[in-house]
Short mmCIF file of C-alpha atoms in Angstrom, two decimals:
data_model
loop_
_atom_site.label_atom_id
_atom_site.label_comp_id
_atom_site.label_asym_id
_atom_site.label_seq_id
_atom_site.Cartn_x
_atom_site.Cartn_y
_atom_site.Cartn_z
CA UNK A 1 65.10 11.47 18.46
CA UNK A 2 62.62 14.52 19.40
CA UNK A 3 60.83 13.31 22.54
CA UNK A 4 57.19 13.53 22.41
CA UNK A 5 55.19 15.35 25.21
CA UNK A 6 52.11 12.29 26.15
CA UNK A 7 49.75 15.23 26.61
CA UNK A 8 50.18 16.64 23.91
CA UNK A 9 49.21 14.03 21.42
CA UNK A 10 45.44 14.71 21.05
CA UNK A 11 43.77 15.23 17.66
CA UNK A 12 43.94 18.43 16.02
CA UNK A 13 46.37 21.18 16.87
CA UNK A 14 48.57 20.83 20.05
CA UNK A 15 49.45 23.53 22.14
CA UNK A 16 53.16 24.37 21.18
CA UNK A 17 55.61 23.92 24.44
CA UNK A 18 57.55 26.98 22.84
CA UNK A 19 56.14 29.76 21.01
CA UNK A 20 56.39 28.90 17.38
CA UNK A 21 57.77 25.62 18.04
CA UNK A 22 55.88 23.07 15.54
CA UNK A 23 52.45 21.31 17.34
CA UNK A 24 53.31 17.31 18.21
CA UNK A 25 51.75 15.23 15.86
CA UNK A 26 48.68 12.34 17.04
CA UNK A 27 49.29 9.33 17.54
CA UNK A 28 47.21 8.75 13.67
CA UNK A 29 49.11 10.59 12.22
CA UNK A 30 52.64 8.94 13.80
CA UNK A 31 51.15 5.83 12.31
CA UNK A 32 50.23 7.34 8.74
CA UNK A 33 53.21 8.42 8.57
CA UNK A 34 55.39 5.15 9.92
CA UNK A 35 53.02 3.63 7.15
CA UNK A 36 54.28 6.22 4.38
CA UNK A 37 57.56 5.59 5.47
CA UNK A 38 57.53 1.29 5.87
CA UNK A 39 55.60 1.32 1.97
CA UNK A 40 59.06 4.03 0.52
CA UNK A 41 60.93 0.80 2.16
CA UNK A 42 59.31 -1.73 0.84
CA UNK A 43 59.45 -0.48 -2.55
CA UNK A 44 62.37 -0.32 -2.52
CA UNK A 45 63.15 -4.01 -1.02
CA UNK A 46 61.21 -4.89 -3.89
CA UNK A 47 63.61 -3.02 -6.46
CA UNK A 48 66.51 -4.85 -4.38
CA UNK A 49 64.89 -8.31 -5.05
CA UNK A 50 64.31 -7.79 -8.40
CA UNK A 51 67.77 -6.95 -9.83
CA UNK A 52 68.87 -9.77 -7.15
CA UNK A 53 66.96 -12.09 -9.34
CA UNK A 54 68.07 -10.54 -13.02
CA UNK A 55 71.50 -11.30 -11.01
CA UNK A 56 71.09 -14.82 -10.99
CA UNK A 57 69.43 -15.63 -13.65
CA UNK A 58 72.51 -13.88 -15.56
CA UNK A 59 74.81 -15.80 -13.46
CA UNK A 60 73.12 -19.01 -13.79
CA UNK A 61 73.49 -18.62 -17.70
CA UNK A 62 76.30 -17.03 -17.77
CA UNK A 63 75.51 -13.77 -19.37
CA UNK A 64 78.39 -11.52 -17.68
CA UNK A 65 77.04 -7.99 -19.13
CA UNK A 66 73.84 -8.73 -17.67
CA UNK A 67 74.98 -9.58 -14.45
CA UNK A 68 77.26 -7.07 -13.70
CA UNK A 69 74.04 -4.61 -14.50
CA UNK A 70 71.67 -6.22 -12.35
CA UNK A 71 74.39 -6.44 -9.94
CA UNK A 72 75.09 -2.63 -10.18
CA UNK A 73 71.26 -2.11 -9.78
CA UNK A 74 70.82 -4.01 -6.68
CA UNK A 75 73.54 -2.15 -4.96
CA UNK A 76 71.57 1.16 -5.90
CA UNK A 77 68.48 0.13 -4.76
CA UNK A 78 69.90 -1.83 -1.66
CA UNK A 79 71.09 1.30 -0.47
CA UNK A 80 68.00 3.05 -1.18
CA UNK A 81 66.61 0.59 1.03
CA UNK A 82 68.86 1.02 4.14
CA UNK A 83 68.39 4.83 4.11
CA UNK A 84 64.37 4.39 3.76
CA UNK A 85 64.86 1.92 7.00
CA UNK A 86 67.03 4.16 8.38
CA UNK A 87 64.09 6.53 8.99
CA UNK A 88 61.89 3.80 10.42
CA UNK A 89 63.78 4.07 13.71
CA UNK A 90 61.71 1.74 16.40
CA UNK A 91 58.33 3.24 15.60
CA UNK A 92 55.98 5.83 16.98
CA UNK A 93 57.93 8.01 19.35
CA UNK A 94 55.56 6.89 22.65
CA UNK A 95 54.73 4.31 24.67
CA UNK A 96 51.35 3.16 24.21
CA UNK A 97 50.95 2.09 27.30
CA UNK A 98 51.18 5.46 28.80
CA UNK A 99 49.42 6.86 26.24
CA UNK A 100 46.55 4.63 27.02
CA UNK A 101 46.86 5.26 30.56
CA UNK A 102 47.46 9.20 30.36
CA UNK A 103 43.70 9.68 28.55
CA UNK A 104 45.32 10.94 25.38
CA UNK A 105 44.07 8.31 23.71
CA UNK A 106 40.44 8.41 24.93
CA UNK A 107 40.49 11.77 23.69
CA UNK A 108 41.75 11.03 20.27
CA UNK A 109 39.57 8.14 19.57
CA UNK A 110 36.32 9.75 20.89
CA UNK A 111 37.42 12.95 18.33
CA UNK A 112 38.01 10.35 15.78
CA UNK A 113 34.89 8.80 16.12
CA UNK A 114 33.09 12.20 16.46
CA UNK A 115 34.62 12.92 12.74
CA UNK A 116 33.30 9.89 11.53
CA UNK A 117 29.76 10.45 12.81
CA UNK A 118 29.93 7.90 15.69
CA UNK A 119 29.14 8.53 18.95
CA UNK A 120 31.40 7.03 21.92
CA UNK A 121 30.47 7.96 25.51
CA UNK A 122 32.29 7.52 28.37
CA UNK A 123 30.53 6.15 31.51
CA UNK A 124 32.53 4.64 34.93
CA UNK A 125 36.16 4.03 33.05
CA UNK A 126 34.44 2.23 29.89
CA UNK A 127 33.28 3.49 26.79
CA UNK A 128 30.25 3.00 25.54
CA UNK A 129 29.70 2.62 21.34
CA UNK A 130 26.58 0.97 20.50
CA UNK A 131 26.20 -2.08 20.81
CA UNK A 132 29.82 -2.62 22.30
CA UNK A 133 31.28 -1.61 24.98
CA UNK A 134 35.51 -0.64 25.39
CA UNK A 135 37.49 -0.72 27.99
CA UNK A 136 40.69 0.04 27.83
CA UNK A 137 43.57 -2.37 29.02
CA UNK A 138 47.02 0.14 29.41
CA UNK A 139 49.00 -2.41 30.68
CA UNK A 140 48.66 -4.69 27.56
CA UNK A 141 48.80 -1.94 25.27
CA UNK A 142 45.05 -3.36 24.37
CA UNK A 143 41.74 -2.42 24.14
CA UNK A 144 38.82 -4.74 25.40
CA UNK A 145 35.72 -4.51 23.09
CA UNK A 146 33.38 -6.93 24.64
CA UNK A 147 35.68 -8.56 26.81
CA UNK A 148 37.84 -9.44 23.35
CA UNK A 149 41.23 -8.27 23.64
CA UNK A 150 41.91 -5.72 20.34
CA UNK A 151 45.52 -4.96 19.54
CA UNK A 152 44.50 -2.58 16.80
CA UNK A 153 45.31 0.63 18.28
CA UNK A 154 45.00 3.34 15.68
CA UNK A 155 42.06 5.16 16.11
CA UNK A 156 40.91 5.59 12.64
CA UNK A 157 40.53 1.31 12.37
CA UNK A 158 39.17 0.83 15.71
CA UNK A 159 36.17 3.24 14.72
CA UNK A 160 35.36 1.59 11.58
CA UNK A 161 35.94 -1.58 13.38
CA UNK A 162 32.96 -0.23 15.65
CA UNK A 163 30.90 1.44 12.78
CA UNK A 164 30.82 -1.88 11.45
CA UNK A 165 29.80 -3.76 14.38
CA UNK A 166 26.86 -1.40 14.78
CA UNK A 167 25.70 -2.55 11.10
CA UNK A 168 25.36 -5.86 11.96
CA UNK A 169 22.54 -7.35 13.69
CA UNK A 170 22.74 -7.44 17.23
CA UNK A 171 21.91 -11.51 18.44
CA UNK A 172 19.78 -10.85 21.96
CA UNK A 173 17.32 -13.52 23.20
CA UNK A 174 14.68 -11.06 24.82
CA UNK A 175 12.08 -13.43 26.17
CA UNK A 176 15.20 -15.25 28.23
CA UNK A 177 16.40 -11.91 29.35
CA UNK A 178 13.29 -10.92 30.51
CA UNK A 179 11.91 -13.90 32.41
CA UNK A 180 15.94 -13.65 34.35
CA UNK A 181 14.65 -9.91 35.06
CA UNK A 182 10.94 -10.76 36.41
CA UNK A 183 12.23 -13.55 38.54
CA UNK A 184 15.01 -11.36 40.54
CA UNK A 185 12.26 -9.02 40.49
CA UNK A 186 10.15 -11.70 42.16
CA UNK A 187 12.43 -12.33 44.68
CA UNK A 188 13.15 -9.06 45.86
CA UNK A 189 9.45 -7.86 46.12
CA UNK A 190 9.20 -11.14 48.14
CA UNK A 191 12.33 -10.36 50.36
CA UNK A 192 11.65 -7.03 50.57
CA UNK A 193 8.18 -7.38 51.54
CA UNK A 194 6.68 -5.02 48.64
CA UNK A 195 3.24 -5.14 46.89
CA UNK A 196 3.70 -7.75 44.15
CA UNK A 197 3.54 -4.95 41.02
CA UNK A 198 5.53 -2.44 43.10
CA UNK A 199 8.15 -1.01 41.30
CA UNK A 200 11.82 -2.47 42.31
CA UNK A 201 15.16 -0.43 41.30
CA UNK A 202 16.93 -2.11 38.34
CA UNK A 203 20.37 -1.52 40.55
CA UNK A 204 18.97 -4.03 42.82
CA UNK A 205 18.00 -6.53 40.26
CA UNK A 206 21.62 -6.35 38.90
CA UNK A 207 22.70 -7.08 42.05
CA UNK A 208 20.39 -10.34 42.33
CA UNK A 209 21.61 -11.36 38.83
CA UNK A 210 25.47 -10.84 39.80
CA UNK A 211 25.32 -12.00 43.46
CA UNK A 212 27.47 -14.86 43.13
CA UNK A 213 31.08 -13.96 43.79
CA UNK A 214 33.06 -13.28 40.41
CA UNK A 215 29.76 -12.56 38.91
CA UNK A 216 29.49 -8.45 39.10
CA UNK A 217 33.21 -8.81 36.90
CA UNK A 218 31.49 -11.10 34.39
CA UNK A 219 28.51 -9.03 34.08
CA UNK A 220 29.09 -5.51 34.11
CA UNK A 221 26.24 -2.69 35.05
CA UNK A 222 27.41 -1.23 32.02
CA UNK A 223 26.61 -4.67 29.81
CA UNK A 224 23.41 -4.59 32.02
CA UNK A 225 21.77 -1.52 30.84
CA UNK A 226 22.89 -2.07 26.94
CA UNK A 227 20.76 -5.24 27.27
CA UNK A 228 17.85 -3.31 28.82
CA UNK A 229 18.03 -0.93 26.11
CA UNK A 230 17.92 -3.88 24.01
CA UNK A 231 14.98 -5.59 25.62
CA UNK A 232 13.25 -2.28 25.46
CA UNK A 233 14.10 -1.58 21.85
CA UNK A 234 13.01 -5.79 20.58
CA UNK A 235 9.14 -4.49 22.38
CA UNK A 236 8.88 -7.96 24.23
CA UNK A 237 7.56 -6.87 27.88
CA UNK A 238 6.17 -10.64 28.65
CA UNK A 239 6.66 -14.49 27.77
CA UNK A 240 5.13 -17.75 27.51
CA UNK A 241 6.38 -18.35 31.02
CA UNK A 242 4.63 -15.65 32.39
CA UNK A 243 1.36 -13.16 31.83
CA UNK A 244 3.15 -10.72 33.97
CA UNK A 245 3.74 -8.30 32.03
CA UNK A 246 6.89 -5.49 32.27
CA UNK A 247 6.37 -1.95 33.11
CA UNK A 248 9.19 0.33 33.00
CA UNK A 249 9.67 3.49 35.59
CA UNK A 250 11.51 6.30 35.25
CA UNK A 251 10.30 8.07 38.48
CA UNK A 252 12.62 10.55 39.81
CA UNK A 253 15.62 8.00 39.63
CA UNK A 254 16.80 9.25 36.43
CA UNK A 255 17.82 12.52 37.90
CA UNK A 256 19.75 10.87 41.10
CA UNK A 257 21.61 7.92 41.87
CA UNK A 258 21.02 4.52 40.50
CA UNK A 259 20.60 5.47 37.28
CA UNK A 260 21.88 3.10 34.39
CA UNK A 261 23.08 4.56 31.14
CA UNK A 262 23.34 2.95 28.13
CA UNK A 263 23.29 4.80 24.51
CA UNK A 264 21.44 3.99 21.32
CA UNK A 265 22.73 3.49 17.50
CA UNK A 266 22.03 6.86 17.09
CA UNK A 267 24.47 8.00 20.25
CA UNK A 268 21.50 9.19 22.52
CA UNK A 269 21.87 8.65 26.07
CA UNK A 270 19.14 5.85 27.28
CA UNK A 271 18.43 5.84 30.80
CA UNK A 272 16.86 3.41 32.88
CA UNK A 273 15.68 3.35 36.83
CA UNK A 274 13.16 0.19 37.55
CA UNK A 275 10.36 -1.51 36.61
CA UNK A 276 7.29 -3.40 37.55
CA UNK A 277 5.44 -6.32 36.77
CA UNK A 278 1.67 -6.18 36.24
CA UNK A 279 -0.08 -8.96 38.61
CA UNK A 280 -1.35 -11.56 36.32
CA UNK A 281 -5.23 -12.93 36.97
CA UNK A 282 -5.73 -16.68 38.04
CA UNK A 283 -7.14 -17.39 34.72
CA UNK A 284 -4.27 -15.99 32.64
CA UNK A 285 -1.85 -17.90 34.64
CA UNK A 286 -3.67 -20.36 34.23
CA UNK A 287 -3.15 -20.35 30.78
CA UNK A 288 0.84 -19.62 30.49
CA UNK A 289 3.17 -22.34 29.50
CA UNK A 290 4.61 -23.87 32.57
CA UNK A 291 7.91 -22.55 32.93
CA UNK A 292 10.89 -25.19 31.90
CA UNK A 293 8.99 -26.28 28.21
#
């Protein structure tokens, strides 16, 4: 068995070890062709089965001739089959796991998905692909797309796996989103001892959403900023609990720490900072639905 070099099993054209030595193949095209190779098999288990059942159906009527053909036949095609399984070996000649841990695999899915006119970015060990988010899991030889474990490795299915999710419409309650967002924003111009429409860093509000312990695991900053992009994309910026209404601020954050990035269907980077809340008037307040109905 030819040992495969891990770092060399990118898409495209690997650099040979040896001049003139053949490129290594991806890890695609292992599969496409372990899946060339398991249908010659398979044909040929279904030649074997055949002529095992002219066999006894001869032998059950007892038509001798016949059986000693579809006898002869089955031995033909049953050793067809052990040489086409004989090429099988155990699979792709890697271990996914390192391959998922070495960042061949990153590199092959995001050029992949670049060939298939998606965009996946990478941002703080996740990838980000509209609306989901991947992360990958080396040690279970798994990918997690939304916190779902995916055992579907080869690149080609996972990125029509993720073409298809962004076709579908994306289920986000804005107006409950956005009254959790204005009232960690309340509390921290309260805490902080701000003006009451001064603008607060989204950052901070995360960390008012997540500050229960376990919580920053179960709600990443990543899954954070997708579902401000969201809430900025639906247009809501206020609700019947509230006349405040949102403001978003890009300042000079954008360019400098803090910064949360999310990208859009189209693969554009989205990039938020903080926001604000507009004071509301007494009459206006008066006039929003008590929160809780």
């Amino acid at each position: 068995m030819i040992e495969t070099s891990i770092d060399d099993l990118t898409t495209g054209t690997a650099e040979p070890d040896v001049e003139g030595a053949p490129a290594a193949p991806s890890f695609e095209a292992m599969l496409s062709t372990a899946e060339r190779d398991i249908e010659v098999a398979l044909r040929g288990a279904n030649a074997t089965v055949r002529e095992l059942k002219k066999a006894h159906a001869a032998a059950r009527t007892g038509q001798v001739r016949d059986l000693r053909k579809a006898l002869a036949a089955a031995g033909t095609a049953a050793a067809a089959l052990a040489a086409a399984t004989g090429t099988l070996s155990d699979g792709p000649e890697l271990d996914e796991q390192d391959y998922l841990a070495s960042g061949g695999y990153v590199k092959e899915l995001l050029a992949a998905a670049e060939s298939a006119g998606l965009t996946i970015v990478e941002e703080d060990n996740l990838l980000l692909c509209y609306p989901s988010l991947l992360k990958l899991v080396p040690a279970e030889a798994a990918i997690e797309i939304d916190k779902v474990r995916e055992r579907r490795l080869r690149p080609s299915v996972l990125v029509a796996a993720l073409a298809r999710a962004q076709e579908r419409d994306v289920r986000f309650k804005a107006d409950a989103f956005l009254d959790s967002l204005r009232a960690a924003y309340e509390l921290l111009v309260t805490g902080e001892d701000k003006r009451a429409d001064g603008v607060v860093r989204l950052l901070d509000i995360w960390g008012v959403l997540t500050m229960l312990p376990g919580q920053r695991a179960q709600y990443s900053k990543q899954e954070f900023a997708r579902d401000l992009y969201l809430l900025d994309r639906s247009g809501v910026t206020h609700t019947a609990r509230s006349a405040r209404t949102l403001r978003w601020s890009a300042s000079t954050g954008t360019k400098g720490a803090g910064t949360l990035v999310t990208v859009a269907p189209s693969g554009q980077q989205q990039r938020y900072w903080g926001v604000s809340f507009t004071v509301a008037d007494a009459a206006t307040v008066a006039n929003a639905e008590p929160a809780g109905t």
